[in-house]
Short mmCIF file of C-alpha atoms in Angstrom, two decimals:
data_model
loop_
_atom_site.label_atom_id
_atom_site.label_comp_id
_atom_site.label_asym_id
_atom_site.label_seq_id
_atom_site.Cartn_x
_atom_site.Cartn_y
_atom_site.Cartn_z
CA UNK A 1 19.15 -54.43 -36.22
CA UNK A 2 16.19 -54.58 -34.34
CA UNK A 3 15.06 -53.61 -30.48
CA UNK A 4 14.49 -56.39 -28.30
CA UNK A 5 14.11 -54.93 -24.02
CA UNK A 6 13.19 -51.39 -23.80
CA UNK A 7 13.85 -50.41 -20.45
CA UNK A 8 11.54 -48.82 -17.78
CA UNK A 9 12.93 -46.86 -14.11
CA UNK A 10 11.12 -48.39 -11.43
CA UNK A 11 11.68 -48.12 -7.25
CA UNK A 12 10.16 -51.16 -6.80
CA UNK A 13 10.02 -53.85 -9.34
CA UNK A 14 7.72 -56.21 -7.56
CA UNK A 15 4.73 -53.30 -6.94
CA UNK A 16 5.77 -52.79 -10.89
CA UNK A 17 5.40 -56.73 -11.86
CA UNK A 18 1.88 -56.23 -9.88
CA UNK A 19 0.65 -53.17 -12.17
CA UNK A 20 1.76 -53.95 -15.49
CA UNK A 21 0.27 -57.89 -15.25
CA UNK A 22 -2.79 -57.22 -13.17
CA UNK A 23 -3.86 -53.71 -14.66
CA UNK A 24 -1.91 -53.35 -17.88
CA UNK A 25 -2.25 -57.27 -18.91
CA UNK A 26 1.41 -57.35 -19.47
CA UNK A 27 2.81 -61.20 -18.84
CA UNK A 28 5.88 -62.55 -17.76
CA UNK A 29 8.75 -63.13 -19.64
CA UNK A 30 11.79 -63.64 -17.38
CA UNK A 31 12.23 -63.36 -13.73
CA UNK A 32 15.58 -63.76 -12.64
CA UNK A 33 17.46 -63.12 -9.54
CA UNK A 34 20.22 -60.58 -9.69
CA UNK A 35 21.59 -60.25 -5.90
CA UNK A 36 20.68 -57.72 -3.80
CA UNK A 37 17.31 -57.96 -4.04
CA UNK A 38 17.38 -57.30 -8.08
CA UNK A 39 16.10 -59.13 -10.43
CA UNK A 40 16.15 -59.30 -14.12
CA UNK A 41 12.34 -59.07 -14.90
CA UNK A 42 11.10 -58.45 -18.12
CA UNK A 43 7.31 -58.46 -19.49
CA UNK A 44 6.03 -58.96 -22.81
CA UNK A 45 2.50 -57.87 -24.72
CA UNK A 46 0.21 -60.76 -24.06
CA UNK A 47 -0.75 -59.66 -28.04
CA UNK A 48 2.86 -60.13 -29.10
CA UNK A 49 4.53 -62.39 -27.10
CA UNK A 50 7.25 -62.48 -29.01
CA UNK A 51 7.50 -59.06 -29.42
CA UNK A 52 9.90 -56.48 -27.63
CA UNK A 53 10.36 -56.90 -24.15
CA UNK A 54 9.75 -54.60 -21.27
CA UNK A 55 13.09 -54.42 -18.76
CA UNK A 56 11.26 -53.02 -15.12
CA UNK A 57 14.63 -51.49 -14.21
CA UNK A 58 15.67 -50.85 -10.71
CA UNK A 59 18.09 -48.07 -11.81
CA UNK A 60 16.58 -45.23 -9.46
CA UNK A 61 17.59 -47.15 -6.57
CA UNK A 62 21.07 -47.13 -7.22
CA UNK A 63 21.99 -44.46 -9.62
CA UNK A 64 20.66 -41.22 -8.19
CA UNK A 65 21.12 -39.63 -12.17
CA UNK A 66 18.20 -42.23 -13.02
CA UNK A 67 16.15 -40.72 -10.18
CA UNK A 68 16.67 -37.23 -10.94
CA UNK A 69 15.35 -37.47 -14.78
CA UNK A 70 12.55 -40.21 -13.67
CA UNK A 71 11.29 -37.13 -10.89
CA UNK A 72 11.91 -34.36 -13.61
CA UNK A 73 9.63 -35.87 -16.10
CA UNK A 74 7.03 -37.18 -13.90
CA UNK A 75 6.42 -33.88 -12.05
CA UNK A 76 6.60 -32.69 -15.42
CA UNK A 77 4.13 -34.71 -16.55
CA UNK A 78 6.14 -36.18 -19.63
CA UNK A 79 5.62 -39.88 -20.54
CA UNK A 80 8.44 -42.11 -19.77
CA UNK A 81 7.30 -43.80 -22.58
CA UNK A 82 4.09 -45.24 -25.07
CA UNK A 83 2.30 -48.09 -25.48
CA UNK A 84 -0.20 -48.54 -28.85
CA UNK A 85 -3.73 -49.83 -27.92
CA UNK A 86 -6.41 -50.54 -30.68
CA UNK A 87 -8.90 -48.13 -28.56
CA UNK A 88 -7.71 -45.35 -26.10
CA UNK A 89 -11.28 -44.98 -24.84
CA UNK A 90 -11.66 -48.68 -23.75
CA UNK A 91 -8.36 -48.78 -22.12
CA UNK A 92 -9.64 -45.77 -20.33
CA UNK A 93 -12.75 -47.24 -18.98
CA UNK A 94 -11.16 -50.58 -17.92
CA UNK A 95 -7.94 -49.36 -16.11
CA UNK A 96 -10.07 -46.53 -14.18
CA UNK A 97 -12.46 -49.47 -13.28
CA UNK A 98 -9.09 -51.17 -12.04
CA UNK A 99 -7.98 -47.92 -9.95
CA UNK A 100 -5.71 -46.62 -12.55
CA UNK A 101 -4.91 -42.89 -12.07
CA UNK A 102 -4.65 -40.78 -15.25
CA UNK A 103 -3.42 -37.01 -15.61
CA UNK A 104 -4.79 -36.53 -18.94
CA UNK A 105 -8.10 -38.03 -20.30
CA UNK A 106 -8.64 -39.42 -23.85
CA UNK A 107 -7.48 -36.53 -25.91
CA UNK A 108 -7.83 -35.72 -29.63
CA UNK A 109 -5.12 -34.80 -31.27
CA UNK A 110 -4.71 -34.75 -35.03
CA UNK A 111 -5.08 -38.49 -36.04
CA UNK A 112 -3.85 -39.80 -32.78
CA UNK A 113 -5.97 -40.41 -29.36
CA UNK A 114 -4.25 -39.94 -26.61
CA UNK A 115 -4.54 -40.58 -22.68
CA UNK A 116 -1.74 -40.30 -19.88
CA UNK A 117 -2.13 -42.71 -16.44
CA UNK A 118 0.45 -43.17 -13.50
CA UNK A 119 2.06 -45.90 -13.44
CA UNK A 120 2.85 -45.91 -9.51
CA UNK A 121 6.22 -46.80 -9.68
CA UNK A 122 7.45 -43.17 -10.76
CA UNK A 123 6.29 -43.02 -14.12
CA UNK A 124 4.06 -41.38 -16.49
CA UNK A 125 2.67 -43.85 -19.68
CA UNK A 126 0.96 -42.53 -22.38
CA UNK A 127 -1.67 -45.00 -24.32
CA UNK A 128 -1.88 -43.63 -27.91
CA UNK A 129 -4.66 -44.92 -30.72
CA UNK A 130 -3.71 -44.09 -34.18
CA UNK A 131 -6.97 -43.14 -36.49
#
């Protein structure tokens, strides 16, 4: 067994395509229409390509449950979710140079560096280093 799409809640999954390829350097994988205005878009790592993908899910627009725990954890401040990057404090520099929003800085903690930005579609994303 292995995991293939992890899934991210997002209101608006073309302002999401926009953030996670032209500030998080995310590519492309599949973008298909669903009806409705859906679409099944998924993004991969451009550093694994063939890794795991990333589902931007339109669930908060139609399934007010999704909504509810995707407000709870962002006024929270919880992560949705983590990426890995080889240097939290160079992700930091280059995404605030892009306009990217964090809540919490690069943060020591144990043997992990951590930081927290917006990802404004409803979600908080952690970046973690391991060292």
């Amino acid at each position: 067994m292995k995991v293939t799409i992890i899934s991210i809640p997002v209101r608006d999954q073309e302002k999401a395509m926009k953030f996670y390829t032209e500030k998080l350097g995310f590519l492309v994988k599949k973008d298909e229409p669903l009806g409705g205005g859906n679409r099944w878009l998924t993004l991969v790592s451009k550093d694994w390509e063939d890794g795991p993908e990333l589902l931007l899910e339109p669930g908060p627009n139609h399934f007010e449950p999704c909504r509810v725990y995707q407000d709870a954890l962002l006024e929270a401040g919880y992560p949705y979710t983590q990426f890995d990057v080889d240097s939290v404090d160079a992700e930091y520099e280059r995404l605030t140079k892009l306009g990217v929003d964090f809540s919490v800085k690069p943060t020591k903690m144990g043997n992990v560096k951590f930081a927290v930005l917006n990802d404004t579609c409803g979600n908080n994303i952690q970046l973690v280093e391991y060292l």
